[in-house]
Amino acid sequence: MTQATHTSQTRSGFQFPLERLDQAFASMDFEPVTLDRIDEFHALADALIDGEIASAEDIARVQAWTRRSLHMRVWNGTPDGFVASIPLSEKGVSALLAGEFGFANAQRDWVCGLDEKAAALLSWGLAGRTPHAQAAALRALLVGWRGFYSDVRVYARARTTEGQALMRRLGFEECARPDGINPLYGSTGFPDKLGAMLLRHSILGNWEAPR
C-alpha cells in the first residue's frame, strides 16, 4: 500500500484518508463542497451539464453520506469547474449496472462513508467553464483515481462523442447500457504512462516513489 492510499485502522476498521484527499485536490485549486455551498455547486453543474440534473437537496444528501464526492475549482475567486466522484458499495455497483443508481434515488447502503471501503468509484461528472478548467477537472479526477482509488474499478457514463473518446483514451471498456441507450464504461486499470506523469507533476510524487 502506498503512502497516498495509506489508511489508519480504528476500532471500526477502515478509515478513508479524507484530509490527504482534500490536500491533493487543493494542490489543483479544487475545494471540497461543504453543505452550505451545495446550491453554488448545483448552479455550476446545471450550467455545465446538458440535460436535467438531480436537485440540490438530493446531491447534498449523498455528499453528507460520503463526505468526499464533490470538489469545485475556484479560480480568481469564482468556481469554474468541478469533479464529482461517488464511492460505491457492492450494492451500489449492482444498482448502477441495473440502471437504478443516481443522486435522486440513491440509498445509504449504496454509497460509502469514511469508515467504509469502496467497492468501486462512479465518476458522476467533471466539467469546466473554459478549456483550462476542463483540463484541470480531468487532471483532478486522475489524481483522485490514481492516488486514492487505484485498487477498485472506476465507472463513468458517456453521453457525448467526446466523452466516449475520452473513455477509450483512458482504457475504459463499455460494460453495460443500463438505460438501453447510453453506455456505461468501466476502467481496466490506470494507464501506466499517465501514472508516471502524475508522479512527476502532481502532489502524488511527494507521497509515493515513482514506479
Tab-separated table of C-alpha atoms in Angstrom:
chain	number	residue	atom	x	y	z
A	1	MET	CA	0.000	0.000	0.000
A	2	THR	CA	1.394	3.397	-0.981
A	3	GLN	CA	1.591	6.361	1.322
A	4	ALA	CA	-1.084	8.137	-0.734
A	5	THR	CA	-3.560	5.357	-0.129
A	6	HIS	CA	-2.451	4.589	3.402
A	7	THR	CA	-5.302	4.451	5.890
A	8	SER	CA	-5.314	4.243	9.611
A	9	GLN	CA	-7.035	1.442	11.416
A	10	THR	CA	-9.603	2.424	14.011
A	11	ARG	CA	-11.896	0.411	16.190
A	12	SER	CA	-14.455	0.495	13.380
A	13	GLY	CA	-11.887	-0.750	10.842
A	14	PHE	CA	-11.219	1.134	7.610
A	15	GLN	CA	-10.787	4.916	7.673
A	16	PHE	CA	-10.573	6.898	4.434
A	17	PRO	CA	-7.739	9.499	4.349
A	18	LEU	CA	-10.015	12.499	3.807
A	19	GLU	CA	-7.509	15.190	4.774
A	20	ARG	CA	-4.994	13.850	2.281
A	21	LEU	CA	-7.614	13.687	-0.482
A	22	ASP	CA	-8.579	17.308	0.164
A	23	GLN	CA	-4.898	18.257	0.162
A	24	ALA	CA	-4.414	16.597	-3.215
A	25	PHE	CA	-7.382	18.435	-4.703
A	26	ALA	CA	-6.334	21.716	-3.095
A	27	SER	CA	-2.992	21.466	-4.910
A	28	MET	CA	-5.043	21.852	-8.119
A	29	ASP	CA	-7.266	24.664	-6.769
A	30	PHE	CA	-10.227	22.383	-6.028
A	31	GLU	CA	-12.084	22.789	-2.747
A	32	PRO	CA	-14.388	20.275	-1.048
A	33	VAL	CA	-18.033	21.254	-1.430
A	34	THR	CA	-19.434	21.848	2.040
A	35	LEU	CA	-23.166	21.564	2.582
A	36	ASP	CA	-23.575	25.328	2.757
A	37	ARG	CA	-22.187	25.557	-0.817
A	38	ILE	CA	-24.364	22.875	-2.393
A	39	ASP	CA	-26.549	25.477	-4.116
A	40	GLU	CA	-23.435	27.038	-5.628
A	41	PHE	CA	-22.229	23.622	-6.810
A	42	HIS	CA	-25.674	22.774	-8.186
A	43	ALA	CA	-25.834	26.006	-10.184
A	44	LEU	CA	-22.379	25.335	-11.637
A	45	ALA	CA	-23.190	21.724	-12.563
A	46	ASP	CA	-26.530	22.758	-14.043
A	47	ALA	CA	-24.789	25.332	-16.228
A	48	LEU	CA	-22.117	22.918	-17.462
A	49	ILE	CA	-24.001	19.622	-17.888
A	50	ASP	CA	-26.503	19.077	-20.661
A	51	GLY	CA	-29.917	17.844	-19.567
A	52	GLU	CA	-31.617	17.760	-16.207
A	53	ILE	CA	-29.567	17.021	-13.103
A	54	ALA	CA	-30.577	15.973	-9.607
A	55	SER	CA	-31.822	18.570	-7.148
A	56	ALA	CA	-29.516	20.356	-4.745
A	57	GLU	CA	-31.207	18.508	-1.886
A	58	ASP	CA	-30.512	15.095	-3.438
A	59	ILE	CA	-26.894	15.995	-4.150
A	60	ALA	CA	-26.464	17.278	-0.591
A	61	ARG	CA	-27.801	14.017	0.842
A	62	VAL	CA	-25.190	11.907	-0.981
A	63	GLN	CA	-22.392	14.343	-0.118
A	64	ALA	CA	-23.369	14.180	3.570
A	65	TRP	CA	-23.134	10.385	3.447
A	66	THR	CA	-19.782	10.154	1.637
A	67	ARG	CA	-18.140	13.464	2.693
A	68	ARG	CA	-15.801	13.251	-0.293
A	69	SER	CA	-17.809	13.184	-3.510
A	70	LEU	CA	-17.795	16.830	-4.611
A	71	HIS	CA	-14.988	19.288	-5.309
A	72	MET	CA	-15.143	22.671	-7.060
A	73	ARG	CA	-12.294	24.535	-8.708
A	74	VAL	CA	-12.108	28.141	-7.572
A	75	TRP	CA	-10.192	30.361	-9.974
A	76	ASN	CA	-9.765	34.081	-9.293
A	77	GLY	CA	-12.395	33.760	-6.594
A	78	THR	CA	-15.023	32.183	-8.852
A	79	PRO	CA	-15.992	28.491	-9.146
A	80	ASP	CA	-15.362	27.462	-12.745
A	81	GLY	CA	-15.068	23.671	-12.668
A	82	PHE	CA	-15.974	20.618	-10.662
A	83	VAL	CA	-15.307	16.933	-10.128
A	84	ALA	CA	-17.948	14.612	-8.698
A	85	SER	CA	-16.978	11.035	-7.827
A	86	ILE	CA	-19.078	8.714	-5.671
A	87	PRO	CA	-17.587	5.755	-3.760
A	88	LEU	CA	-19.897	2.763	-4.220
A	89	SER	CA	-20.575	-0.310	-2.127
A	90	GLU	CA	-21.198	-3.697	-3.735
A	91	LYS	CA	-24.925	-2.938	-3.557
A	92	GLY	CA	-24.253	0.389	-5.221
A	93	VAL	CA	-22.416	-1.298	-8.084
A	94	SER	CA	-25.339	-3.667	-8.592
A	95	ALA	CA	-27.747	-0.721	-8.612
A	96	LEU	CA	-25.548	1.136	-11.107
A	97	LEU	CA	-25.362	-1.807	-13.512
A	98	ALA	CA	-29.117	-2.261	-13.219
A	99	GLY	CA	-29.736	1.378	-14.154
A	100	GLU	CA	-31.109	2.260	-10.728
A	101	PHE	CA	-28.347	4.461	-9.327
A	102	GLY	CA	-28.484	8.240	-9.294
A	103	PHE	CA	-28.324	11.123	-6.838
A	104	ALA	CA	-32.104	11.377	-6.811
A	105	ASN	CA	-32.764	7.791	-5.756
A	106	ALA	CA	-29.504	6.848	-4.022
A	107	GLN	CA	-29.807	4.739	-0.923
A	108	ARG	CA	-27.465	4.956	2.037
A	109	ASP	CA	-26.176	1.412	1.669
A	110	TRP	CA	-25.285	2.054	-1.983
A	111	VAL	CA	-22.526	4.539	-1.107
A	112	CYS	CA	-19.589	4.557	1.303
A	113	GLY	CA	-18.910	6.753	4.282
A	114	LEU	CA	-15.444	7.484	5.587
A	115	ASP	CA	-15.305	4.218	7.544
A	116	GLU	CA	-16.400	2.052	4.596
A	117	LYS	CA	-14.034	0.813	1.889
A	118	ALA	CA	-15.316	1.443	-1.628
A	119	ALA	CA	-16.010	-1.488	-3.929
A	120	ALA	CA	-15.913	0.880	-6.932
A	121	LEU	CA	-15.934	4.563	-7.814
A	122	LEU	CA	-18.519	6.277	-10.013
A	123	SER	CA	-17.218	9.316	-11.877
A	124	TRP	CA	-20.563	11.132	-11.936
A	125	GLY	CA	-19.235	14.134	-13.784
A	126	LEU	CA	-16.453	16.606	-14.406
A	127	ALA	CA	-16.640	19.862	-16.282
A	128	GLY	CA	-15.183	23.347	-16.587
A	129	ARG	CA	-16.262	26.696	-17.966
A	130	THR	CA	-13.075	27.066	-20.029
A	131	PRO	CA	-10.652	24.647	-21.708
A	132	HIS	CA	-8.207	25.376	-18.862
A	133	ALA	CA	-10.819	24.500	-16.257
A	134	GLN	CA	-11.841	21.378	-18.184
A	135	ALA	CA	-8.246	20.180	-18.294
A	136	ALA	CA	-7.894	20.877	-14.561
A	137	ALA	CA	-11.032	18.870	-13.811
A	138	LEU	CA	-9.733	15.892	-15.772
A	139	ARG	CA	-6.377	16.111	-14.002
A	140	ALA	CA	-8.128	16.236	-10.632
A	141	LEU	CA	-10.123	13.119	-11.499
A	142	LEU	CA	-6.916	11.316	-12.464
A	143	VAL	CA	-5.135	12.330	-9.254
A	144	GLY	CA	-8.086	11.165	-7.160
A	145	TRP	CA	-8.289	7.888	-9.047
A	146	ARG	CA	-4.558	7.166	-9.075
A	147	GLY	CA	-3.899	8.288	-5.519
A	148	PHE	CA	-6.943	7.003	-3.653
A	149	TYR	CA	-8.972	4.523	-5.714
A	150	SER	CA	-6.425	2.684	-7.853
A	151	ASP	CA	-7.414	-0.646	-6.308
A	152	VAL	CA	-11.073	-0.503	-7.426
A	153	ARG	CA	-12.870	-0.207	-10.744
A	154	VAL	CA	-13.955	3.239	-11.852
A	155	TYR	CA	-17.232	3.593	-13.729
A	156	ALA	CA	-18.306	6.519	-15.897
A	157	ARG	CA	-21.196	7.331	-18.192
A	158	ALA	CA	-20.507	8.959	-21.530
A	159	ARG	CA	-23.358	10.638	-23.395
A	160	THR	CA	-21.280	12.584	-25.909
A	161	THR	CA	-18.885	11.606	-28.657
A	162	GLU	CA	-16.117	13.484	-26.849
A	163	GLY	CA	-16.832	11.642	-23.618
A	164	GLN	CA	-16.762	8.276	-25.327
A	165	ALA	CA	-13.452	9.147	-26.991
A	166	LEU	CA	-12.017	10.088	-23.594
A	167	MET	CA	-13.119	6.738	-22.169
A	168	ARG	CA	-11.250	4.937	-24.925
A	169	ARG	CA	-8.100	7.020	-24.372
A	170	LEU	CA	-8.151	6.132	-20.691
A	171	GLY	CA	-8.542	2.432	-21.438
A	172	PHE	CA	-12.153	2.125	-20.275
A	173	GLU	CA	-14.394	-0.516	-21.810
A	174	GLU	CA	-18.129	-0.500	-22.340
A	175	CYS	CA	-19.650	-2.819	-19.752
A	176	ALA	CA	-23.387	-2.088	-19.831
A	177	ARG	CA	-26.151	0.106	-21.199
A	178	PRO	CA	-28.370	0.448	-18.134
A	179	ASP	CA	-30.831	2.820	-19.826
A	180	GLY	CA	-30.707	0.899	-23.086
A	181	ILE	CA	-29.089	3.840	-24.891
A	182	ASN	CA	-26.073	5.420	-23.227
A	183	PRO	CA	-23.053	3.234	-22.485
A	184	LEU	CA	-21.618	2.757	-19.019
A	185	TYR	CA	-17.849	2.359	-19.094
A	186	GLY	CA	-15.567	0.604	-16.618
A	187	SER	CA	-11.842	1.070	-16.133
A	188	THR	CA	-9.386	-1.697	-16.960
A	189	GLY	CA	-6.592	-0.300	-14.792
A	190	PHE	CA	-4.856	3.039	-14.520
A	191	PRO	CA	-2.839	3.875	-17.677
A	192	ASP	CA	0.843	3.374	-16.862
A	193	LYS	CA	2.101	6.415	-18.784
A	194	LEU	CA	-0.404	8.696	-17.071
A	195	GLY	CA	0.546	7.233	-13.715
A	196	ALA	CA	4.212	8.021	-14.275
A	197	MET	CA	3.328	11.552	-15.409
A	198	LEU	CA	1.192	12.206	-12.314
A	199	LEU	CA	4.010	11.111	-10.021
A	200	ARG	CA	6.318	13.637	-11.693
A	201	HIS	CA	3.906	16.550	-11.927
A	202	SER	CA	1.464	16.275	-9.037
A	203	ILE	CA	1.464	16.113	-5.264
A	204	LEU	CA	1.346	12.320	-5.526
A	205	GLY	CA	5.052	12.371	-6.305
A	206	ASN	CA	5.719	13.787	-2.828
A	207	TRP	CA	3.988	10.823	-1.225
A	208	GLU	CA	4.830	7.950	-3.498
A	209	ALA	CA	8.075	6.771	-5.058
A	210	PRO	CA	7.996	6.548	-8.891
A	211	ARG	CA	7.461	3.038	-10.190
